[in-house]
Structure formats: C-alpha cells, structure tokens
PDB file of C-alpha atoms in Angstrom:
ATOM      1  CA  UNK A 101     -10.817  61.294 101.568  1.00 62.00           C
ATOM      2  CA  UNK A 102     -10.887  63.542  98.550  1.00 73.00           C
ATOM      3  CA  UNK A 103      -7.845  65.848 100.434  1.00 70.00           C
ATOM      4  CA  UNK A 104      -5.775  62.910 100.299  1.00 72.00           C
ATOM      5  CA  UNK A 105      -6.451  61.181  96.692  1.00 74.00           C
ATOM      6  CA  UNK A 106      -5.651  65.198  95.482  1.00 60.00           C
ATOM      7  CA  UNK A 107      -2.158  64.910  97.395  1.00 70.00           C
ATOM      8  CA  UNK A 108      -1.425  61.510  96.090  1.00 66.00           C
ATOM      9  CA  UNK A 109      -1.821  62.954  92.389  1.00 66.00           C
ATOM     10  CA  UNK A 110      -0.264  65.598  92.612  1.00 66.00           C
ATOM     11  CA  UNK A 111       2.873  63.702  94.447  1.00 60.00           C
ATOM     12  CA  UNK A 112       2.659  61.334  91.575  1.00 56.00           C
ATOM     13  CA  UNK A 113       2.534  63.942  89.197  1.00 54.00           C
ATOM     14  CA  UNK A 114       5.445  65.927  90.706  1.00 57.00           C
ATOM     15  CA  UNK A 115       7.712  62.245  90.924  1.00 52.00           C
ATOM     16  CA  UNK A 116       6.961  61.332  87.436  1.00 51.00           C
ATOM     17  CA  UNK A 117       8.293  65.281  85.945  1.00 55.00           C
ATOM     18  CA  UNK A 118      11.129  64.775  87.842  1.00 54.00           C
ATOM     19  CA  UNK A 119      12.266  61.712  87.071  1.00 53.00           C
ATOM     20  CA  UNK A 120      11.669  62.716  82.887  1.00 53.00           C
ATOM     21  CA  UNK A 121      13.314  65.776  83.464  1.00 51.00           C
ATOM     22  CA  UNK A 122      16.564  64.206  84.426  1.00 46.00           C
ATOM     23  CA  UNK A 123      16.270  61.710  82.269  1.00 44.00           C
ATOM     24  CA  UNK A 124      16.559  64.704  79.643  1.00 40.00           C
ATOM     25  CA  UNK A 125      19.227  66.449  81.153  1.00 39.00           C
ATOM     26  CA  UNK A 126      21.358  63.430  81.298  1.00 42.00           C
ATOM     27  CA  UNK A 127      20.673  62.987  77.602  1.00 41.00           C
ATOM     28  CA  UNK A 128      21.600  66.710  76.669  1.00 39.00           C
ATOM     29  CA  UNK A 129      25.306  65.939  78.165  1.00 40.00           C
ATOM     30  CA  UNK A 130      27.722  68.555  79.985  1.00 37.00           C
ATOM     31  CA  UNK A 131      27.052  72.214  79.224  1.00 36.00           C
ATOM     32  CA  UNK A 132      25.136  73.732  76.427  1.00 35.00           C
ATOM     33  CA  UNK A 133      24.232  71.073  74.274  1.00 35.00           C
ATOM     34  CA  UNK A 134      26.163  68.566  73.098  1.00 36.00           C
ATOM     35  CA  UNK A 135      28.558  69.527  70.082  1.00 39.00           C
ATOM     36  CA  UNK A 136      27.078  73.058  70.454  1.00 39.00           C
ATOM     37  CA  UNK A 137      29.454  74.794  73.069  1.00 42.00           C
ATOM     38  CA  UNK A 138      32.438  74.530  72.922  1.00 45.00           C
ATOM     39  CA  UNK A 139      33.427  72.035  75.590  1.00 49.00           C
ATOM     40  CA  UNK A 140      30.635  69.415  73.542  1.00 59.00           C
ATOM     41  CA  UNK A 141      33.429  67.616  71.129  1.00 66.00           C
ATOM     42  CA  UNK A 142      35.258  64.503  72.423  1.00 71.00           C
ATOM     43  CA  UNK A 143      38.571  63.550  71.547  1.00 75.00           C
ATOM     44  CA  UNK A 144      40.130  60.171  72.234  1.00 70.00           C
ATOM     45  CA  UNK A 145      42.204  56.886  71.462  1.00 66.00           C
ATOM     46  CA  UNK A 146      39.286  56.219  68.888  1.00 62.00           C
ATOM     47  CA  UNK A 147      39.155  59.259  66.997  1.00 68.00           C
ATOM     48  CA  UNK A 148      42.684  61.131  67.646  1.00 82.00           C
ATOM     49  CA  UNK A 149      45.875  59.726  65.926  1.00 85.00           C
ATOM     50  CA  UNK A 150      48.506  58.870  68.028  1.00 87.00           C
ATOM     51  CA  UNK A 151      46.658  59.704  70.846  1.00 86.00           C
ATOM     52  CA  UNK A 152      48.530  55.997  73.089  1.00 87.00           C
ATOM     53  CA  UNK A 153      51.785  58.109  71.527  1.00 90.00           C
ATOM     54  CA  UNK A 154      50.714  61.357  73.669  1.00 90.00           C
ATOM     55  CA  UNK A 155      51.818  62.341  77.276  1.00 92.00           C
ATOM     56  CA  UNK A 156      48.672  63.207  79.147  1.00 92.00           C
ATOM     57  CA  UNK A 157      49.678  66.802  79.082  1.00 94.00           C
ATOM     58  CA  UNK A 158      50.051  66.365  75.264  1.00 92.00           C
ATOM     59  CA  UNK A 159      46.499  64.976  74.890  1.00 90.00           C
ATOM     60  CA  UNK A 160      45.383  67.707  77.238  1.00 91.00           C
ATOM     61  CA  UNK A 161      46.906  70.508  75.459  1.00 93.00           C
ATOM     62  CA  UNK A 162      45.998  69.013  71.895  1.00 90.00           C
ATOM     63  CA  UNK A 163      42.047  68.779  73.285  1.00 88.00           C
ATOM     64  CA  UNK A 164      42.761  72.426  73.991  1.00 91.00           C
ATOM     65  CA  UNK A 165      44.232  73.259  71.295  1.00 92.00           C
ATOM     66  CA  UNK A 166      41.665  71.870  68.755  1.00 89.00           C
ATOM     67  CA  UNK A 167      38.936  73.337  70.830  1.00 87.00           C
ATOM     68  CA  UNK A 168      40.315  77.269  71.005  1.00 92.00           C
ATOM     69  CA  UNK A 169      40.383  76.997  67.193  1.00 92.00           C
ATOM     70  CA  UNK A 170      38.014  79.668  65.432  1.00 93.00           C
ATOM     71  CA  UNK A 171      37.953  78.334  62.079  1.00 95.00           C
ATOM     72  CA  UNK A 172      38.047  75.565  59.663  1.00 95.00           C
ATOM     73  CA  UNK A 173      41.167  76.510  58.342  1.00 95.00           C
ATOM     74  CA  UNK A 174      42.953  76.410  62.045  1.00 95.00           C
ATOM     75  CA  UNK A 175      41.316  73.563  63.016  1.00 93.00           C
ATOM     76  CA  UNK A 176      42.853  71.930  59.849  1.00 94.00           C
ATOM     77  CA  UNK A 177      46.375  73.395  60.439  1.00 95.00           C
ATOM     78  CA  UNK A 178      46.313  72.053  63.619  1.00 93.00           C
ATOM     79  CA  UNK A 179      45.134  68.767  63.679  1.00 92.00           C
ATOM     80  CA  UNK A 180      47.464  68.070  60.358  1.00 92.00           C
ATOM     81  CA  UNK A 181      50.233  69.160  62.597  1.00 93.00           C
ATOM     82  CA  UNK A 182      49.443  67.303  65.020  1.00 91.00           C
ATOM     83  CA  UNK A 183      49.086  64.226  62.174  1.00 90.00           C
ATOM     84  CA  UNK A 184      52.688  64.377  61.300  1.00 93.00           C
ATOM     85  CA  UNK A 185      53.966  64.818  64.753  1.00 93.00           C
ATOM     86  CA  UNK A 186      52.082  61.360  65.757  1.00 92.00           C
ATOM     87  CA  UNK A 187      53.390  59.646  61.868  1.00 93.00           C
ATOM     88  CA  UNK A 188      57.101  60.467  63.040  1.00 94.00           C
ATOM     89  CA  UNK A 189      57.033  59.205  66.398  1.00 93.00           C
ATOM     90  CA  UNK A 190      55.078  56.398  65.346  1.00 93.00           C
ATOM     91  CA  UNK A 191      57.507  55.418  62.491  1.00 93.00           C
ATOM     92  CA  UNK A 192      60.310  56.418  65.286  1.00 94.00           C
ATOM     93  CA  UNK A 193      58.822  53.345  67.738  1.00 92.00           C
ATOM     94  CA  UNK A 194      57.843  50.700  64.365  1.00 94.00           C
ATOM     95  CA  UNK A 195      53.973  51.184  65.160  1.00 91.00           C
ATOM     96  CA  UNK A 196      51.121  51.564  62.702  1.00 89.00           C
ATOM     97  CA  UNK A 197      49.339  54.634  63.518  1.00 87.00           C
ATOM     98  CA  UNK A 198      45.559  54.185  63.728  1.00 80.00           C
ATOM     99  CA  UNK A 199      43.541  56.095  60.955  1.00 80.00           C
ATOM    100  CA  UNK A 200      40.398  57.973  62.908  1.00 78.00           C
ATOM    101  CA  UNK A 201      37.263  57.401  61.672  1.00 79.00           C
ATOM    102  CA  UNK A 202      35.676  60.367  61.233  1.00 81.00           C
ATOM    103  CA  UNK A 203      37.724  63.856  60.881  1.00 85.00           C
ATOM    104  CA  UNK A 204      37.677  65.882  63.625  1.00 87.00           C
ATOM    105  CA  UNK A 205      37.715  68.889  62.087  1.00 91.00           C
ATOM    106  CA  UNK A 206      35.058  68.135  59.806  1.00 90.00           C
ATOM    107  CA  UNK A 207      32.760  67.119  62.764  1.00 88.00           C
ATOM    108  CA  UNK A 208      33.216  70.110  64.787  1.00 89.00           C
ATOM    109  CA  UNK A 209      32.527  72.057  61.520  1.00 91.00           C
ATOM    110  CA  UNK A 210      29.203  69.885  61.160  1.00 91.00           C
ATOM    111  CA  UNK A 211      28.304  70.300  64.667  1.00 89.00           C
ATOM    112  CA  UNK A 212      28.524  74.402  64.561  1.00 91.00           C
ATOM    113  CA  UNK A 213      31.705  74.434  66.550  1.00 87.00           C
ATOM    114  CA  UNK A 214      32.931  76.943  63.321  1.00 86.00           C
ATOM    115  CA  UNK A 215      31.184  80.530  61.961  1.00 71.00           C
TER     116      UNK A 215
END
C-alpha cells in the first residue's frame, strides 16, 4: 500500500515538472532567448516598411540583412536604405507607405542585438 501511494507521488510529481517545464520553454521562444541571439528579432508587414512592396526573396534577404548587422550605425544605414527603396516604389504604384511603429534598429539596440 505504501509502495504504491510513493509511485503515485512521485508520477505526479514527475507529470506536473514536465508539463511547467514546457510551458517555460515555449515562453523563452526559438533559440537563445528571445531578442538575445541573433535569430530573436521579428520583422514583418507590421513593423517593416514596404514590406507588401517586397518579393519574398527581398523580405528574406532584408531579414538577413538587418540581422548580420554589427552595429548601430549599419543597422541604421541599412534599414534607411531600405526606407527609400520602399518610399520610391511606393510613390511609383500611388500607395501610402505604412510608418512602423517602433524602429527596428532601435529595438535590436535595446534588446542587446548591438556591442
């Protein structure tokens, strides 16, 4: 009787770790940390300019682009490149460009991504 009460708790115990450890794993996101590695920033229609503008190989080589960048200042040069590539073809097809709301540059700075 006791053998089996012991088993029981200590299945219990063992179910209940498991399920709260990958409930904190999902949380943490893809690789190290979310925001912390490198492959932790997000780009998208919501927070990249022109991004409905882009080819898919565009957006893929812009997410790539952004995300190789060592510094602040590169991050910048790209991403305002980028900026007036999207204004011209935008004003080229008589669309409004949307204006992100946050800039990426300045989050990946915030998040570390940047020495």
């Amino acid at each position: 009787m006791k053998t089996s009460t012991l088993i029981k708790s200590i299945s219990l115990a063992t179910l209940l770790t498991a399920a709260l450890s990958t409930s904190v794993l999902a949380q943490m996101g893809n690789g190290p940390g979310m925001g912390q590695g490198r492959g932790g920033m997000r780009f998208s229609q919501t927070n990249t300019p022109g991004w409905t503008l882009m080819t898919q190989q565009e957006r893929t080589d812009h997410m790539a682009q952004m995300r190789a960048a060592r510094t602040f200042e590169e991050c910048t040069q790209l991403q305002d490149a980028q900026h007036q590539l999207m204004q011209e073809r935008a004003k080229e097809k008589g669309v409004t460009l949307n204006v992100p709301r946050q800039n990426g540059c300045n989050m990946m700075k915030a998040r570390g991504f940047f020495n």
